[in-house]
Coordinates of C-alpha atoms and ligand atoms in Angstrom, one line a residue:
M1 CA 1.9 27.0 -43.3
N2 CA 2.2 24.3 -40.7
A3 CA 5.0 22.5 -42.4
P4 CA 7.1 20.5 -40.0
G5 CA 10.3 22.5 -40.3
F6 CA 11.1 22.7 -44.0
D7 CA 9.9 26.2 -44.8
M8 CA 13.6 27.4 -45.2
L9 CA 14.2 24.7 -47.9
C10 CA 11.0 25.8 -49.8
A11 CA 11.6 29.5 -50.4
P12 CA 14.4 32.1 -50.2
S13 CA 12.6 33.9 -47.3
A14 CA 10.1 33.0 -44.7
D15 CA 7.8 35.7 -46.1
A16 CA 7.4 33.8 -49.3
V17 CA 5.9 30.7 -47.6
I18 CA 3.8 32.1 -44.7
G19 CA 0.2 31.6 -45.4
R20 CA 0.6 28.8 -48.0
S21 CA -0.4 25.3 -47.6
V22 CA 2.3 22.7 -46.8
Y23 CA 0.7 20.7 -49.7
D24 CA 1.9 23.3 -52.2
F25 CA 5.5 22.2 -51.6
I26 CA 5.0 18.4 -51.3
A27 CA 5.9 16.6 -54.4
P28 CA 2.6 15.8 -56.2
E29 CA 3.2 12.0 -56.1
H30 CA 3.8 12.1 -52.4
R31 CA 0.8 14.2 -51.4
D32 CA -1.6 11.3 -50.8
R33 CA 0.9 9.6 -48.5
F34 CA 1.5 12.9 -46.6
R35 CA -2.3 13.3 -46.2
N36 CA -2.6 9.7 -44.7
F37 CA 0.4 10.4 -42.4
N38 CA -1.3 13.6 -41.2
E39 CA -4.5 11.8 -40.6
M40 CA -2.7 9.2 -38.4
I41 CA -1.2 11.8 -36.4
C42 CA -4.4 13.7 -35.9
N43 CA -6.0 10.3 -34.8
G44 CA -3.4 10.2 -32.0
H45 CA -0.9 7.7 -33.6
K46 CA 2.8 7.9 -34.0
A47 CA 4.0 7.9 -37.6
S48 CA 7.0 8.3 -39.8
L49 CA 7.3 9.2 -43.5
E50 CA 9.9 9.8 -46.2
F51 CA 8.8 12.3 -48.9
D52 CA 10.0 14.9 -51.4
I53 CA 9.3 18.5 -51.2
I54 CA 9.8 20.9 -54.2
G55 CA 10.9 24.4 -53.3
L56 CA 9.7 27.6 -55.1
E57 CA 12.9 27.6 -56.9
G58 CA 12.3 24.0 -58.3
T59 CA 14.8 22.2 -56.1
R60 CA 13.7 18.8 -54.8
W61 CA 14.7 17.8 -51.3
H62 CA 14.3 14.3 -49.7
M63 CA 12.8 14.6 -46.2
E64 CA 12.2 12.3 -43.4
T65 CA 9.7 13.0 -40.6
H66 CA 8.8 11.4 -37.3
A67 CA 5.7 12.7 -35.5
A68 CA 3.9 11.7 -32.3
P69 CA 1.0 13.2 -30.3
L70 CA 1.9 14.6 -26.9
R71 CA -0.7 15.1 -24.1
H72 CA -0.3 18.4 -22.3
V73 CA -0.9 18.5 -18.5
D74 CA -4.0 20.8 -19.2
G75 CA -5.4 17.7 -21.1
T76 CA -5.0 19.2 -24.6
T77 CA -3.0 17.2 -27.3
V78 CA -0.1 18.7 -29.3
H79 CA 1.7 17.0 -32.1
L80 CA 5.4 17.0 -32.1
A81 CA 7.1 16.5 -35.4
I82 CA 10.9 16.1 -36.1
T83 CA 11.7 16.5 -39.8
R84 CA 15.1 16.2 -41.4
N85 CA 16.5 16.9 -44.8
I86 CA 18.1 13.5 -45.8
S87 CA 18.8 14.4 -49.3
E88 CA 22.6 14.2 -48.9
R89 CA 22.3 10.7 -47.2
K90 CA 20.0 9.5 -49.9
R91 CA 22.5 10.6 -52.6
T92 CA 25.3 8.9 -50.8
D93 CA 23.3 5.7 -50.4
I94 CA 22.4 5.8 -54.1
A95 CA 26.0 6.4 -55.0
A96 CA 27.1 3.4 -52.8
A97 CA 24.4 1.2 -54.3
L98 CA 25.5 2.1 -57.7
L99 CA 29.2 1.6 -56.9
S100 CA 28.4 -1.8 -55.4
A101 CA 26.4 -2.8 -58.5
I102 CA 29.3 -1.8 -60.7
V103 CA 31.8 -3.7 -58.5
D104 CA 29.7 -6.7 -58.5
S105 CA 29.1 -6.8 -62.2
S106 CA 32.8 -6.4 -63.0
E107 CA 34.4 -9.2 -64.9
D108 CA 37.6 -8.3 -63.0
A109 CA 38.2 -9.3 -59.4
I110 CA 38.0 -6.3 -57.2
V111 CA 39.5 -7.0 -53.7
S112 CA 40.5 -4.8 -50.9
K113 CA 42.8 -5.6 -48.0
S114 CA 43.9 -4.0 -44.9
L115 CA 47.6 -2.8 -44.4
N116 CA 48.4 -6.0 -42.5
G117 CA 47.2 -8.0 -45.6
I118 CA 43.8 -9.2 -44.5
I119 CA 41.2 -9.4 -47.2
T120 CA 38.4 -7.0 -46.4
S121 CA 36.2 -7.1 -49.5
W122 CA 35.6 -9.6 -52.3
N123 CA 33.4 -9.1 -55.3
K124 CA 31.7 -11.6 -57.6
G125 CA 34.6 -11.3 -60.2
A126 CA 36.9 -12.5 -57.5
E127 CA 34.7 -15.3 -56.7
R128 CA 34.7 -16.3 -60.4
L129 CA 38.4 -15.7 -60.9
F130 CA 39.9 -17.3 -57.8
G131 CA 37.2 -19.8 -56.9
Y132 CA 36.6 -18.7 -53.2
T133 CA 33.3 -17.3 -52.0
A134 CA 33.3 -13.9 -50.3
P135 CA 32.7 -15.7 -46.9
E136 CA 35.6 -18.0 -47.6
A137 CA 38.0 -15.1 -48.6
I138 CA 37.1 -12.2 -46.3
G139 CA 39.2 -12.3 -43.2
Q140 CA 41.9 -14.5 -44.8
P141 CA 45.4 -13.2 -45.4
I142 CA 45.9 -12.0 -49.0
T143 CA 48.8 -14.6 -49.2
L144 CA 46.0 -17.1 -49.7
L145 CA 46.3 -16.2 -53.4
I146 CA 50.0 -15.7 -53.8
P147 CA 52.2 -18.7 -55.0
P148 CA 55.1 -19.2 -52.7
D149 CA 57.7 -17.9 -55.2
R150 CA 55.9 -14.6 -55.6
L151 CA 55.5 -13.8 -51.8
D152 CA 58.3 -11.2 -52.0
E153 CA 56.1 -9.1 -54.3
E154 CA 53.8 -8.1 -51.7
P155 CA 56.1 -6.0 -49.5
K156 CA 57.5 -4.2 -52.5
I157 CA 53.9 -3.3 -53.5
I158 CA 53.2 -1.9 -50.1
E159 CA 56.3 0.1 -50.2
R160 CA 55.3 1.7 -53.4
L161 CA 51.8 2.4 -52.1
E162 CA 53.3 4.0 -49.0
R163 CA 55.3 6.3 -51.2
G164 CA 51.9 7.3 -52.6
E165 CA 52.3 5.5 -55.9
R166 CA 49.7 3.5 -57.7
V167 CA 50.6 0.2 -59.2
D168 CA 49.4 -0.1 -62.8
H169 CA 49.0 -3.2 -64.9
F170 CA 51.5 -5.2 -62.8
E171 CA 51.6 -8.7 -64.5
T172 CA 52.2 -11.6 -62.2
L173 CA 50.7 -15.0 -61.2
R174 CA 48.1 -15.8 -58.6
R175 CA 46.8 -19.1 -57.2
R176 CA 43.2 -20.3 -57.5
K177 CA 41.2 -22.2 -54.8
D178 CA 42.0 -25.5 -56.8
G179 CA 45.6 -24.7 -56.8
T180 CA 45.9 -23.8 -60.5
L181 CA 47.9 -20.8 -61.4
L182 CA 46.4 -17.8 -63.1
D183 CA 48.1 -15.1 -65.2
I184 CA 46.8 -11.7 -64.0
S185 CA 47.4 -8.0 -64.4
L186 CA 47.0 -6.1 -61.2
T187 CA 46.2 -2.4 -60.6
I188 CA 46.5 -1.4 -57.0
S189 CA 45.5 1.8 -55.3
P190 CA 46.0 2.9 -51.7
I191 CA 42.8 3.2 -49.4
K192 CA 43.3 6.3 -47.3
D193 CA 41.3 7.4 -44.1
R194 CA 40.1 11.0 -43.5
N195 CA 43.5 12.1 -42.4
E196 CA 45.0 10.7 -45.6
N197 CA 46.8 7.8 -43.8
I198 CA 47.0 4.7 -45.8
V199 CA 44.8 2.0 -44.1
G200 CA 44.7 -0.6 -46.9
A201 CA 44.7 -1.2 -50.6
S202 CA 42.3 -2.1 -53.3
K203 CA 43.3 -4.3 -56.1
I204 CA 41.8 -4.9 -59.5
A205 CA 42.9 -8.2 -61.0
R206 CA 42.3 -8.9 -64.6
D207 CA 42.7 -12.5 -66.0
I208 CA 45.2 -12.3 -68.8
T209 CA 45.6 -16.0 -69.3
D210 CA 44.2 -15.9 -72.9
R211 CA 46.5 -13.0 -73.8
K212 CA 49.5 -14.7 -72.2
R213 CA 48.7 -17.9 -74.1
A214 CA 48.3 -16.1 -77.4
E215 CA 51.7 -14.3 -76.8
A216 CA 53.4 -17.6 -76.0
E217 CA 52.0 -19.1 -79.1
Q218 CA 52.9 -16.2 -81.2
K219 CA 56.5 -16.3 -79.8
R220 CA 56.7 -20.0 -80.5
I221 CA 55.5 -19.5 -84.1
E222 CA 58.0 -16.7 -84.6
E223 CA 60.8 -18.8 -83.2
E224 CA 59.8 -21.7 -85.4
L225 CA 59.8 -19.5 -88.4
R226 CA 63.0 -17.9 -87.5
R227 CA 64.6 -21.2 -87.3
A228 CA 63.0 -22.5 -90.5
N229 CA 64.2 -19.3 -92.3
Q230 CA 67.6 -19.8 -91.0
D231 CA 67.8 -23.4 -92.1
L232 CA 66.5 -22.4 -95.6
E233 CA 68.9 -19.6 -95.8
Q234 CA 71.7 -21.9 -94.8
F235 CA 70.6 -24.4 -97.4
A236 CA 70.3 -21.7 -100.1
F237 CA 73.7 -20.4 -99.2
S238 CA 75.4 -23.8 -99.3
A239 CA 73.6 -24.9 -102.5
S240 CA 74.3 -21.7 -104.4
H241 CA 77.9 -21.7 -103.1
D242 CA 78.5 -25.4 -103.8
L243 CA 76.8 -25.2 -107.2
Q244 CA 79.4 -22.8 -108.5
E245 CA 82.3 -25.3 -108.8
P246 CA 80.3 -27.9 -110.9
L247 CA 79.0 -25.1 -113.1
R248 CA 82.5 -23.9 -113.8
S249 CA 83.5 -27.5 -114.7
V250 CA 80.5 -27.7 -117.1
K251 CA 81.6 -24.6 -118.9
I252 CA 85.3 -25.4 -119.0
Y253 CA 84.7 -28.9 -120.4
R254 CA 82.3 -27.5 -123.0
E255 CA 85.1 -25.1 -124.0
L256 CA 87.6 -27.9 -124.1
L257 CA 85.4 -30.1 -126.1
V258 CA 84.8 -27.3 -128.7
K259 CA 88.5 -26.4 -128.8
D260 CA 90.0 -29.9 -128.8
C261 CA 87.6 -32.0 -130.7
G262 CA 86.0 -29.2 -132.8
D263 CA 86.6 -31.0 -136.1
A264 CA 85.1 -34.2 -134.9
I265 CA 81.8 -32.6 -133.8
N266 CA 79.1 -32.2 -136.3
E267 CA 76.9 -29.1 -136.6
E268 CA 74.1 -30.6 -134.6
A269 CA 76.3 -31.4 -131.7
K270 CA 77.7 -27.9 -131.8
E271 CA 74.2 -26.6 -131.4
Y272 CA 73.6 -28.8 -128.4
L273 CA 76.8 -27.6 -126.8
A274 CA 75.8 -24.0 -127.4
Y275 CA 72.6 -24.9 -125.3
V276 CA 74.8 -26.4 -122.6
H277 CA 76.7 -23.1 -122.6
G278 CA 73.5 -21.0 -122.4
G279 CA 72.1 -23.1 -119.7
A280 CA 75.2 -23.1 -117.6
T281 CA 75.5 -19.3 -118.0
R282 CA 71.9 -18.7 -116.8
M283 CA 72.4 -21.1 -114.0
E284 CA 75.6 -19.2 -113.0
M285 CA 73.6 -15.9 -112.9
L286 CA 70.9 -17.6 -110.8
V287 CA 73.5 -19.1 -108.3
R288 CA 75.2 -15.7 -108.1
D289 CA 71.9 -13.8 -107.3
L290 CA 70.7 -16.4 -104.9
L291 CA 74.0 -16.1 -103.1
G292 CA 73.4 -12.2 -103.0
F293 CA 70.0 -12.8 -101.6
T294 CA 71.1 -15.1 -98.9
Q295 CA 73.9 -12.7 -97.9
V296 CA 71.7 -9.7 -97.2
A297 CA 71.1 -10.9 -93.6
K298 CA 74.8 -11.5 -93.1
F299 CA 75.9 -8.2 -91.7
D300 CA 75.3 -6.8 -88.2
N301 CA 74.0 -3.3 -87.8
P302 CA 76.7 -0.9 -89.2
A303 CA 78.7 1.0 -86.6
E304 CA 79.7 3.7 -89.1
P305 CA 77.6 5.6 -91.5
A306 CA 78.2 4.7 -95.2
D307 CA 78.5 7.3 -98.0
A308 CA 75.7 6.6 -100.5
G309 CA 77.5 8.8 -103.1
E310 CA 80.5 6.5 -102.9
A311 CA 78.4 3.5 -103.1
L312 CA 76.8 5.0 -106.2
D313 CA 80.2 5.6 -107.8
S314 CA 81.3 2.1 -107.2
T315 CA 78.1 0.9 -108.8
L316 CA 78.4 3.0 -111.8
A317 CA 82.0 1.9 -112.2
S318 CA 80.9 -1.8 -112.3
L319 CA 78.1 -0.9 -114.8
A320 CA 80.5 1.1 -117.0
G321 CA 80.4 -1.5 -119.9
I322 CA 76.6 -1.5 -120.2
I323 CA 76.4 2.3 -119.7
A324 CA 78.8 2.9 -122.5
E325 CA 77.1 0.3 -124.8
T326 CA 73.6 1.8 -124.4
E327 CA 74.8 5.4 -124.1
A328 CA 72.9 5.7 -120.8
R329 CA 72.9 9.0 -119.0
I330 CA 73.0 8.8 -115.3
K331 CA 72.2 11.9 -113.3
A332 CA 72.3 11.9 -109.5
D333 CA 71.7 14.4 -106.6
P334 CA 74.4 14.7 -103.9
L335 CA 73.7 11.6 -101.8
P336 CA 73.8 11.5 -98.0
S337 CA 75.7 9.3 -95.5
L338 CA 73.5 6.9 -93.6
Y339 CA 73.7 4.0 -91.3
V340 CA 73.2 1.4 -93.9
H341 CA 76.1 -1.0 -95.1
G342 CA 77.8 0.3 -98.1
A343 CA 77.6 -3.1 -99.6
H344 CA 73.8 -3.0 -99.2
L345 CA 73.6 0.4 -100.9
Q346 CA 75.7 -0.9 -103.7
Q347 CA 73.4 -3.9 -104.1
L348 CA 70.4 -1.6 -104.3
F349 CA 71.9 0.7 -106.8
Q350 CA 73.3 -2.1 -108.9
N351 CA 69.9 -3.8 -109.2
L352 CA 67.8 -0.7 -109.7
I353 CA 70.1 1.1 -112.1
G354 CA 71.0 -2.2 -113.9
N355 CA 67.2 -2.8 -114.4
A356 CA 66.6 0.9 -115.5
I357 CA 69.1 0.3 -118.3
K358 CA 68.0 -3.3 -119.0
Y359 CA 64.4 -2.4 -119.4
R360 CA 65.0 0.5 -121.7
S361 CA 62.6 1.6 -124.3
P362 CA 63.6 0.4 -127.7
G363 CA 65.5 2.9 -129.7
I364 CA 65.9 5.4 -126.9
A365 CA 69.0 6.0 -124.9
P366 CA 68.3 5.4 -121.2
V367 CA 68.1 8.3 -118.8
V368 CA 68.3 7.4 -115.1
Q369 CA 67.8 10.1 -112.4
I370 CA 68.7 9.3 -108.7
T371 CA 67.5 11.6 -106.0
A372 CA 67.5 11.7 -102.1
R373 CA 65.2 13.8 -100.0
R374 CA 65.2 14.0 -96.2
S375 CA 62.0 14.2 -94.2
S376 CA 61.8 14.5 -90.5
D377 CA 62.6 10.9 -89.8
Q378 CA 63.7 9.2 -92.9
W379 CA 65.5 9.5 -96.3
L380 CA 63.6 8.9 -99.5
F381 CA 65.6 7.7 -102.5
T382 CA 64.2 7.5 -106.0
V383 CA 65.6 5.9 -109.0
A384 CA 63.6 7.0 -112.1
D385 CA 64.0 5.8 -115.7
N386 CA 62.5 6.5 -119.1
G387 CA 62.1 2.7 -119.9
I388 CA 59.3 0.4 -120.8
G389 CA 57.4 0.9 -117.5
I390 CA 55.5 -1.6 -115.6
D391 CA 51.7 -2.5 -115.6
P392 CA 50.4 -1.3 -112.1
E393 CA 48.9 -4.7 -111.7
F394 CA 52.3 -6.1 -111.0
K395 CA 53.9 -3.4 -108.9
E396 CA 53.7 -5.5 -105.8
S397 CA 54.4 -8.9 -107.2
I398 CA 57.7 -7.9 -109.0
F399 CA 59.4 -7.7 -105.5
G400 CA 58.7 -11.5 -104.9
L401 CA 61.5 -14.0 -105.3
F402 CA 61.8 -15.3 -108.9
K403 CA 58.9 -13.0 -110.2
R404 CA 59.6 -11.9 -113.7
L405 CA 57.4 -10.2 -116.3
H406 CA 59.5 -11.3 -119.3
T407 CA 60.9 -14.5 -120.6
S408 CA 64.8 -14.9 -120.7
D409 CA 64.6 -14.6 -124.5
E410 CA 63.2 -11.1 -124.2
Y411 CA 65.4 -10.0 -121.2
S412 CA 68.0 -12.0 -119.4
G413 CA 67.5 -12.2 -115.7
T414 CA 66.6 -14.3 -112.6
G415 CA 63.8 -12.5 -110.9
I416 CA 65.9 -12.1 -107.8
G417 CA 67.1 -8.5 -108.0
L418 CA 64.1 -6.7 -106.7
A419 CA 63.6 -9.3 -104.0
I420 CA 67.2 -8.5 -102.8
C421 CA 66.2 -4.8 -102.8
R422 CA 63.1 -5.4 -100.7
R423 CA 65.1 -7.7 -98.3
I424 CA 67.7 -5.0 -97.8
V425 CA 65.2 -2.2 -97.2
D426 CA 63.2 -4.4 -94.8
R427 CA 66.4 -5.2 -92.9
Y428 CA 66.5 -1.4 -92.0
H429 CA 62.8 -1.1 -91.4
G430 CA 62.4 1.0 -94.5
R431 CA 59.9 0.7 -97.5
I432 CA 60.4 0.1 -101.2
W433 CA 57.8 0.5 -104.0
V434 CA 57.4 1.5 -107.6
E435 CA 55.4 4.1 -109.4
S436 CA 55.0 3.2 -113.1
E437 CA 52.8 2.9 -116.2
P438 CA 53.6 0.9 -119.3
G439 CA 55.5 3.0 -121.8
R440 CA 56.0 5.9 -119.4
G441 CA 59.1 4.8 -117.3
S442 CA 59.3 3.8 -113.7
V443 CA 60.2 5.4 -110.6
F444 CA 61.6 3.1 -107.8
C445 CA 61.3 4.6 -104.4
F446 CA 62.8 3.4 -101.2
T447 CA 63.2 4.8 -97.6
F448 CA 65.7 4.4 -94.8
P449 CA 65.4 5.8 -91.3
A450 CA 67.5 9.1 -91.1
Ligands
ADP501 P1 65.1 -9.6 -113.3 O1 65.4 -8.3 -113.8 O2 66.3 -10.5 -113.0 O3 64.0 -10.3 -114.0 P2 64.1 -8.3 -110.9 O4 63.6 -8.9 -109.6 O5 65.2 -7.3 -110.9 O6 64.5 -9.5 -111.8 O7 62.8 -7.6 -111.6 C1 61.7 -8.3 -111.6 C2 60.8 -7.8 -112.9 O8 60.4 -6.4 -112.6 C3 61.6 -7.9 -114.1 O9 61.6 -9.1 -114.7 C4 60.9 -6.7 -115.0 O10 59.9 -7.4 -115.6 C5 60.4 -5.8 -113.9 N1 61.3 -4.6 -113.8 C6 62.1 -4.5 -112.8 N2 62.7 -3.1 -113.0 C7 62.1 -2.6 -114.0 C8 62.3 -1.3 -114.7 N3 63.2 -0.4 -114.3 N4 61.4 -1.2 -115.7 C9 60.5 -2.1 -116.2 N5 60.4 -3.2 -115.6 C10 61.2 -3.5 -114.5

């Protein structure tokens, strides 16, 4: 073997290579080039070559060799070759090329700067984002990009880097070459020398203009909606409040008319007056429920927990008439205390139990069962009845305002009760839903955070 100094790379021991041709170890695709190189040296020329060798154990090494003929004083020519294993350097070169390709193809701006704030590198993303070319930016102070009212951010960032921290997703503004401002998110890491001293910082800047714009738009829409809702609520509150008085007058004057002029009124007119009474009563219910609906948002968060058991007792007291009349049986688990206004709990029970009795199956005494179960983070309440049930098709829509599945002749009502329930539960970030089938009763479920 006359290999120029790579026998130790090719085999675990010199014995394993002695006597073999150097060509056995040269990567097959490089053998011709190696042959030409050899010929050039034999013909008295200087030559250099990069080639791969493959050792007996299959490892590939990248080699670099420089050879030159040397004329000895006795007139003979010897060939001197210096061969180096440059595999490591090659790997580093490839990694560096790869890194530079990644940096250059990034949509984000990747910039580095020295500790005294001078820009030392500038990728294509930075050119696109800020409008400066690399020659224009490199060597300039980083303050080139910082709007005057944000200049105090830089020393704070450097302080954090010096403490060994990384700055992640720091949202701020930067200035483009054309003077326009750009919303960006910055991620900054320290650059350290071999001795772990911080010598600079690398910054990745992401353009978040679109996200910021979308957020601002979303905020604007939410604000508009909130204001419109507030106005609407105020209107509904005033309207329902102010309507109570004229309604009462209608009812009183109808009564007076019947009482004082009863003899003078014929049967047909009496019938009309009965319609007036019916209409005014329905309208009174509507106004009362609408007022209840608008008042759900009235209370602030409760400071004290309310006892759901007490809220249920008050509800049952106010429903005593209809409970007695229908011979309803109400069964309830012990109920917890929770951070929900007692008035809200009462409104929920009033509507759900009231409905459970109202929508009872004909000829069967209503049975209503109330339960409360706690899971890790919430209370689940159920109000189950043995009534007429609900077609699953409507189990979502019945929670909408004025949504009713029956006419007033079949069942009196306004279609506001369940909308009030949903509004209350939403107010505490809970959920409300129903499980039911026609003829098989209904189970209304709602949750509150525990
Ligand atoms: P209202 O009872 O005034 O009509 P709600 O908002 O309380 O209004 O209820 C909406 C509709 O949902 C009712 O009209 C009724 O059709 C249906 N519903 C509510 N509760 C029950 C129930 N327990 N059983 C059967 N149907 C029900």
